[in-house]
Tab-separated table of C-alpha atoms and ligand atoms in Angstrom:
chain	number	residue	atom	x	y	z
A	1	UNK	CA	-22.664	-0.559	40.376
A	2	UNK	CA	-20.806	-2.588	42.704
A	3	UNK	CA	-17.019	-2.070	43.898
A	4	UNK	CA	-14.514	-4.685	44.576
A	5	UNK	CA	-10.976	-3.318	46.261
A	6	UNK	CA	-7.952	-4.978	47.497
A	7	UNK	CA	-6.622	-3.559	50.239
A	8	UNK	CA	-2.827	-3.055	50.654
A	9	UNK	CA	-0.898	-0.924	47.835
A	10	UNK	CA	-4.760	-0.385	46.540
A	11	UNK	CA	-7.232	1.253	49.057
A	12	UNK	CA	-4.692	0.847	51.830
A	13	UNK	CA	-0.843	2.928	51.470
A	14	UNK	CA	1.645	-0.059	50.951
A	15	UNK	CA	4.042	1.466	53.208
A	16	UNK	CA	1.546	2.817	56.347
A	17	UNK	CA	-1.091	1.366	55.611
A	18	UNK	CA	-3.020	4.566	55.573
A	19	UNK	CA	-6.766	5.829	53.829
A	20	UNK	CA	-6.950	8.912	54.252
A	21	UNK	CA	-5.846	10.166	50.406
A	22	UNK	CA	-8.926	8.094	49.682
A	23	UNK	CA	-11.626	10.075	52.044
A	24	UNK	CA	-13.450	11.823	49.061
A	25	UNK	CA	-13.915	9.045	47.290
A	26	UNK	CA	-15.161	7.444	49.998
A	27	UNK	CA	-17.462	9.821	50.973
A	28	UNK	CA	-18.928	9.739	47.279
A	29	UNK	CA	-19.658	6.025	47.607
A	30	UNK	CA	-21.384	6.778	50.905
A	31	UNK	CA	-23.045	9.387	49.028
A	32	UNK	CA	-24.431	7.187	46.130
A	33	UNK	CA	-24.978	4.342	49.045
A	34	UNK	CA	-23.085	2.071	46.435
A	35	UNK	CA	-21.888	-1.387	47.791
A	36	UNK	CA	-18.253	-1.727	48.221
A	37	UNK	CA	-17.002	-4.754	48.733
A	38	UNK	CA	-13.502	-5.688	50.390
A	39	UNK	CA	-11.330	-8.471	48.665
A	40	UNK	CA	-7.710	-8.790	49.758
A	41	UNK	CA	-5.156	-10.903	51.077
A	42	UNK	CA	-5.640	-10.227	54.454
A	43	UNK	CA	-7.645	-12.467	57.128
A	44	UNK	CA	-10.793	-12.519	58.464
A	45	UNK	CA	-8.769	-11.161	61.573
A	46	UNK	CA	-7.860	-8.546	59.852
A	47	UNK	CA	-10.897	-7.485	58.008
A	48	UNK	CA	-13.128	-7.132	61.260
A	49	UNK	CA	-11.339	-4.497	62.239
A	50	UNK	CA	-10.403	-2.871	58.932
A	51	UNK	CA	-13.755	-2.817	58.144
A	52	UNK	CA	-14.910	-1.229	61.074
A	53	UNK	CA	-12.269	1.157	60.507
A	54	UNK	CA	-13.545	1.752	56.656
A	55	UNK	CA	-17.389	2.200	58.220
A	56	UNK	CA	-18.048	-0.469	55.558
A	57	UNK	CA	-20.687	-3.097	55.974
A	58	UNK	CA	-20.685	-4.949	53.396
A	59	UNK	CA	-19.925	-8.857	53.164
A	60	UNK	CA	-16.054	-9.190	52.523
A	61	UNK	CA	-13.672	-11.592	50.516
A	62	UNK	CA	-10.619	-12.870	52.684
A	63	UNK	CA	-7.219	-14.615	51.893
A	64	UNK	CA	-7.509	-14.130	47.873
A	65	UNK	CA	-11.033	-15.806	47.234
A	66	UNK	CA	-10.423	-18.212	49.835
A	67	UNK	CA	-13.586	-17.215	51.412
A	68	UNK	CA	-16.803	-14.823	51.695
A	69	UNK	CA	-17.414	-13.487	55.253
A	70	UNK	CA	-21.105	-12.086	56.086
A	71	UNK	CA	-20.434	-10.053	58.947
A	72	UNK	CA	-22.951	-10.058	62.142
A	73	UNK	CA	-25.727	-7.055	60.874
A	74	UNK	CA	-25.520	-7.560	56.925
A	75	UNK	CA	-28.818	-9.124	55.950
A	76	UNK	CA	-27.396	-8.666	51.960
A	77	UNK	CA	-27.184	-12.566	51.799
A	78	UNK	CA	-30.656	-13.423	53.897
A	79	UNK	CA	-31.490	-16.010	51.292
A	80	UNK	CA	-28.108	-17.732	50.527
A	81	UNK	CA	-26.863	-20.818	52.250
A	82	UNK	CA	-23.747	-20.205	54.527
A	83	UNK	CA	-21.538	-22.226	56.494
A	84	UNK	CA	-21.466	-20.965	60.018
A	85	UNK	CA	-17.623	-21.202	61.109
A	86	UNK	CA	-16.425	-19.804	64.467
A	87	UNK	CA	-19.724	-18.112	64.870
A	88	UNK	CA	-19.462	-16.573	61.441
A	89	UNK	CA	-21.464	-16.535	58.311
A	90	UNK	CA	-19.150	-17.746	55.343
A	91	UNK	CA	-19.022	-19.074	51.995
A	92	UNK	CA	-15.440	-21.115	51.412
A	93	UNK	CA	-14.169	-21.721	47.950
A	94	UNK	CA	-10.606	-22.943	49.472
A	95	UNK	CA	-9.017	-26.292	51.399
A	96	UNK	CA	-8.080	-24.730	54.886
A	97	UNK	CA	-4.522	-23.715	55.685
A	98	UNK	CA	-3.155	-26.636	57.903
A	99	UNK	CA	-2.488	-28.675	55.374
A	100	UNK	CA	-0.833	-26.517	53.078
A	101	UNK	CA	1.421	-25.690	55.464
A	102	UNK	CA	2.068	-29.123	56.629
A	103	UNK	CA	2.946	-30.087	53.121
A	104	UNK	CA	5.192	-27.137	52.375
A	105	UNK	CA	7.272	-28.040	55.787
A	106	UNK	CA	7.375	-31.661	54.683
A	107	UNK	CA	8.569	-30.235	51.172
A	108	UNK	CA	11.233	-27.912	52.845
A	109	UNK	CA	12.675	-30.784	55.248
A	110	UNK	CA	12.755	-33.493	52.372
A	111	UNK	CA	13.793	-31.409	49.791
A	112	UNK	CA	15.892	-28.524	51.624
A	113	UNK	CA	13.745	-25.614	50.160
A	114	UNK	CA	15.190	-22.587	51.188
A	115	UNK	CA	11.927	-20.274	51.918
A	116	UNK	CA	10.234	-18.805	55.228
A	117	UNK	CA	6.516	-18.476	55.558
A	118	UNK	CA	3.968	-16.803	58.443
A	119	UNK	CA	4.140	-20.411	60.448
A	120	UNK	CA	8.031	-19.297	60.920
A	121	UNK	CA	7.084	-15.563	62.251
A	122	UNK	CA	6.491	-14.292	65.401
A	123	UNK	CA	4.050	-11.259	65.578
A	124	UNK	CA	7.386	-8.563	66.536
A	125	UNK	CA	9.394	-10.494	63.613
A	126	UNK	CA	5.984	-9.382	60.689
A	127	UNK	CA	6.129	-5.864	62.474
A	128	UNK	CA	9.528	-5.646	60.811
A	129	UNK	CA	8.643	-7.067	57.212
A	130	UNK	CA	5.457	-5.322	57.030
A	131	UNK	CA	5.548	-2.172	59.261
A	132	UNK	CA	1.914	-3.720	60.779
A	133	UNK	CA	1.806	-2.541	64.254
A	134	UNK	CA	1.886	-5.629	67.072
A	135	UNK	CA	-1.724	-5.986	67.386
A	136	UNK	CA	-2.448	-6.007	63.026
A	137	UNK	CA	0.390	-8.312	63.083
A	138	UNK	CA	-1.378	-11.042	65.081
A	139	UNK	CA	-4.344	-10.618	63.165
A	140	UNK	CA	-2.320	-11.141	59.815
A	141	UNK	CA	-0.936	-14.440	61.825
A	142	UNK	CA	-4.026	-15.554	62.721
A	143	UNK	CA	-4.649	-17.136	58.934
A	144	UNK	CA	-7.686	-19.906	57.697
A	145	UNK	CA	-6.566	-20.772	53.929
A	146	UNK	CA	-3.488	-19.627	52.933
A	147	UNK	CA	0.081	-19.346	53.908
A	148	UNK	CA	2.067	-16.131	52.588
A	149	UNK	CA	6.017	-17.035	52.013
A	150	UNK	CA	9.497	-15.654	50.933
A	151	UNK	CA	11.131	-17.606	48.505
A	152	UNK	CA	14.824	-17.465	49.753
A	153	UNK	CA	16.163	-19.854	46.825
A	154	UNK	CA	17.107	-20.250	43.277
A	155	UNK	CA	14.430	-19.787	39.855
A	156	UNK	CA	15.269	-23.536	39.250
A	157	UNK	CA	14.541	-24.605	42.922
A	158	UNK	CA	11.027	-22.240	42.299
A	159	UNK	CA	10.446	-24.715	39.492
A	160	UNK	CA	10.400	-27.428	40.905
A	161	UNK	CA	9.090	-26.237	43.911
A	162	UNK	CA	5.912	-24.825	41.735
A	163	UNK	CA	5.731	-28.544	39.860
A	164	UNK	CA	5.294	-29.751	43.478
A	165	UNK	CA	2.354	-27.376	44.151
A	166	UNK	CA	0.446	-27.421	40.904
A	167	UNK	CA	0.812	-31.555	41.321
A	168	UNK	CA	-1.380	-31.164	44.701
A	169	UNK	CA	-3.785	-28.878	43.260
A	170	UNK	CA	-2.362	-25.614	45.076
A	171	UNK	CA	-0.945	-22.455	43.391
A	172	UNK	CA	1.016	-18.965	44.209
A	173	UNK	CA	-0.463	-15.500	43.994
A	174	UNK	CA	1.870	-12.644	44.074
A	175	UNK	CA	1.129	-10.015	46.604
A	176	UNK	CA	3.186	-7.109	47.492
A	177	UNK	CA	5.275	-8.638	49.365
A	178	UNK	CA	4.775	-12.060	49.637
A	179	UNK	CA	3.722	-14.960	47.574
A	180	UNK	CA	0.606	-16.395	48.860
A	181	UNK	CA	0.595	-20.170	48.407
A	182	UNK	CA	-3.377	-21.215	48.745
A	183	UNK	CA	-5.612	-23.923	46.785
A	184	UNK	CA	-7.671	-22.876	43.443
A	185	UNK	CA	-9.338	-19.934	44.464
A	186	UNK	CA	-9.214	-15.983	43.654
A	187	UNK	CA	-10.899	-12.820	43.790
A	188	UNK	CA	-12.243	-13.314	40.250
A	189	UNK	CA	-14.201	-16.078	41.491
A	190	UNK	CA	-15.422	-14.803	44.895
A	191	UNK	CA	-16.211	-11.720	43.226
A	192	UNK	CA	-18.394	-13.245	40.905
A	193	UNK	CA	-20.259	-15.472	42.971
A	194	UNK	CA	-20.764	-12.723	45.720
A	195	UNK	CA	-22.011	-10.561	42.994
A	196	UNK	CA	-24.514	-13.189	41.605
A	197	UNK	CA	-25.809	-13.311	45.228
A	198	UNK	CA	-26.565	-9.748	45.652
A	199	UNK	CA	-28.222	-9.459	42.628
A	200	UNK	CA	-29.801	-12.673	41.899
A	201	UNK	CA	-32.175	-11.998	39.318
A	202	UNK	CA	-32.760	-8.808	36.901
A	203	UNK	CA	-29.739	-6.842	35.533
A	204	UNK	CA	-26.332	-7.996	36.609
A	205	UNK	CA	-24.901	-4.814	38.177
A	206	UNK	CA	-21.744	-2.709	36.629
A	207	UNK	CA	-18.848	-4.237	38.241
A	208	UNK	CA	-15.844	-1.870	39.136
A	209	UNK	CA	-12.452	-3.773	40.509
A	210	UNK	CA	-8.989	-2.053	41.829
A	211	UNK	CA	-6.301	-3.464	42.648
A	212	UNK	CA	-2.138	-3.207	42.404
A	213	UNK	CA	-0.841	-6.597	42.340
A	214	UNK	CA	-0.532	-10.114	40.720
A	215	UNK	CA	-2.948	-11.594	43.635
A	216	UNK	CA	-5.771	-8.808	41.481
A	217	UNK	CA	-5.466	-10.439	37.829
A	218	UNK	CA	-8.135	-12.875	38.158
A	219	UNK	CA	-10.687	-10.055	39.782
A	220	UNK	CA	-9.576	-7.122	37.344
A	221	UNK	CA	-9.952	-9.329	33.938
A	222	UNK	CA	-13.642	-10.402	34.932
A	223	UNK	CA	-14.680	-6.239	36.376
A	224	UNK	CA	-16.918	-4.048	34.014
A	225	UNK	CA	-14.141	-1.363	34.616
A	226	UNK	CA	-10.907	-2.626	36.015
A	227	UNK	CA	-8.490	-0.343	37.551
A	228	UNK	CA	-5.003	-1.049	37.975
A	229	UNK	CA	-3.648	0.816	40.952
A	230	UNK	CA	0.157	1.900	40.777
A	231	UNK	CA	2.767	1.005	43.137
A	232	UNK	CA	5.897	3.047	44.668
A	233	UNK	CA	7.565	-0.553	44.308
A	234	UNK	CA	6.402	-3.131	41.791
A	235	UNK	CA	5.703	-2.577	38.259
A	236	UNK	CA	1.833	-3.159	37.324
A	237	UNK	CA	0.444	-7.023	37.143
A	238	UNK	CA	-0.320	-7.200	33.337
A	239	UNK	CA	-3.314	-7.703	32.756
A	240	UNK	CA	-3.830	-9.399	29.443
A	241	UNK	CA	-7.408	-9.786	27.627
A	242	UNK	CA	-9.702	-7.905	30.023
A	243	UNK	CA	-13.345	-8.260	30.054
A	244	UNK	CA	-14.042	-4.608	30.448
A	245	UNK	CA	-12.623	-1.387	30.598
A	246	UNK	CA	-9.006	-1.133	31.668
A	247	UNK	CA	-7.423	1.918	33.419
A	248	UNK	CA	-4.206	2.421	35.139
A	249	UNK	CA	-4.072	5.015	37.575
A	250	UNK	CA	-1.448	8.240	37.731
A	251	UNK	CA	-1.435	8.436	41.308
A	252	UNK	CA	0.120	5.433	43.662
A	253	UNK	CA	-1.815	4.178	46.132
A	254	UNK	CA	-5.099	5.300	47.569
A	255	UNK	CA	-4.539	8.825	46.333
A	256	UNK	CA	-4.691	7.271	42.985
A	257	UNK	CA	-7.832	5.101	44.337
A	258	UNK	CA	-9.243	8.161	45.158
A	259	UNK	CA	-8.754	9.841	41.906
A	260	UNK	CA	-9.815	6.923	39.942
A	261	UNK	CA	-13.784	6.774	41.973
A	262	UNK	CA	-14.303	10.066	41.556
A	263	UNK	CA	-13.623	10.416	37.493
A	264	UNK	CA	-15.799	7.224	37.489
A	265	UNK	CA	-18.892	7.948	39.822
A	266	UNK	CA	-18.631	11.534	38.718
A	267	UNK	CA	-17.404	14.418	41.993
A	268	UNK	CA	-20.930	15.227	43.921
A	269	UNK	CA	-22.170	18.259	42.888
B	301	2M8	C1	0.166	-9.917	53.275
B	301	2M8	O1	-0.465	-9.505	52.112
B	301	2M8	C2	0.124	-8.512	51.268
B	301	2M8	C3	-0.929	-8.187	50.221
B	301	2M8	O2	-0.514	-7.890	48.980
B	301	2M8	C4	1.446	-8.957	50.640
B	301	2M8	O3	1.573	-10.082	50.135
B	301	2M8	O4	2.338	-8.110	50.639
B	301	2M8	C5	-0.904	-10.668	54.065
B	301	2M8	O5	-0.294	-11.596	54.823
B	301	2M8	C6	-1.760	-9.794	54.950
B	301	2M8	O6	-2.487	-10.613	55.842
B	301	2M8	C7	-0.940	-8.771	55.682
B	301	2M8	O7	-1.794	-7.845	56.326
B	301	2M8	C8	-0.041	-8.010	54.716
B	301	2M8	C9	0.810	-6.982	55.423
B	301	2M8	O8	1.615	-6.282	54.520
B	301	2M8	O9	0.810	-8.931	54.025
B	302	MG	MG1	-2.441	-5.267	47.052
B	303	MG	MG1	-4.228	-7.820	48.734
């Protein structure tokens, strides 16, 4: 078994960002020493520290399947060929951000697109969006492959504005709060390949994916068991024609993540 988690509204409270409804569960995956895998939104930024908060050790997937980090310490990969970027052992499946948002700033001057995006927010300015605290904030800012936005016009103006993107090969994933405009990656993918890697030949392991939002689709369709984690305050991504198993959880949040490991790895005993 392998587990893949998003982060915010999933493992993560959508509203404090908190774990701690998830702490048996966690402890159970210690228990069974089963490989647990990050894949969210967030940034590398982020994920060094959140990690190190989670005790978890494991290679993670950044910025929707933009990338795989291997962080300093994991020898899970030893044989794989990585990029080295910044000092950091990566795989990239996505163009890098400076472009996108180049484009999408051309797009909004030409055009008069009414929409704001990270590249418009000051660190203070996300506190208030997001209720990150200062420092998270600047980590969230500090972004490689993908530029979250607030569309601030019209469903025609999206139109054409999504025409635009899909014409240059880019796309929008819906997160929780924002839509995250990034070239053709996801989690589905990352997940995949990551997975190949860790268990490149013999039985391909039982794959077990949560997550609460649109930006999870692609991951939860391709997971053994997928399970959909509910939100305080979005209705559940739909997930048509799953792979696998599909489960919705009762509980919102990580106290529904927590719920949702333990009737699947069975309570210890
Ligand atoms: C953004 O991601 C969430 C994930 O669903 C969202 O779209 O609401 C990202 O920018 C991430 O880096 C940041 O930490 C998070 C904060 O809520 O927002
Ligand atoms: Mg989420
Ligand atoms: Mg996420």
């Amino acid at each position: 078994t392998v587990i893949f988690t998003d982060l915010d509204g999933t493992l993560l409270d959508h509203d404090n960002y908190s774990f701690s409804a998830a702490t048996s569960a966690l402890a159970r995956i210690a228990e069974l020493d089963i490989i647990w895998v990050l894949n969210t939104s967030k940034t590398q930024a982020e994920l060094h520290q959140l990690a190190g908060q989670l005790n978890n050790p494991y290679p993670f997937i950044i910025e929707n399947g933009a990338a795989v980090v291997v962080p300093e310490g994991c020898d899970l990969l030893a044989g794989v060929p990585l990029d080295v970027v910044n000092g950091q052992r990566v795989k990239a499946f996505a163009p890098r951000r400076e472009d996108i948002v180049q484009l999408l700033h051309d797009w909004r001057t030409e055009k008069g697109f009414q929409f704001s995006g990270f590249a418009d927010y000051s660190a203070p300015m996300l506190c208030e969006t997001t209720g990150l605290r200062l420092h998270e904030a600047e980590l969230a800012l500090q972004r490689e492959y993908s530029e979250p936005i607030r569309w601030e016009d019209s469903a025609e103006r999206w139109q054409e504005f999504a025409a635009l993107l899909s014409a240059e090969g880019l796309q929008a994933l819906k997160g929780g709060r924002f839509i995250h405009i990034m070239g053709a990656a996801d989690k589905g993918a990352a997940m995949a390949w990551l997975a190949s890697c860790l268990y490149p030949t013999g039985a391909a392991p039982r794959l077990i994916a949560l997550g609460d939002s649109g930006n999870d689709i692609a991951m939860l369709v391709r997971a053994d068991i997928a399970v959909v984690v509910r939100s305080p305050h979005h209705a559940p991504p739909d997930i048509m024609a799953p792979q696998g198993e599909l489960r919705i959880t009762e509980g919102f949040g990580p106290s529904g993540w927590n719920q949702a490991i333990l009737d699947i790895l069975g309570a210890a005993t």
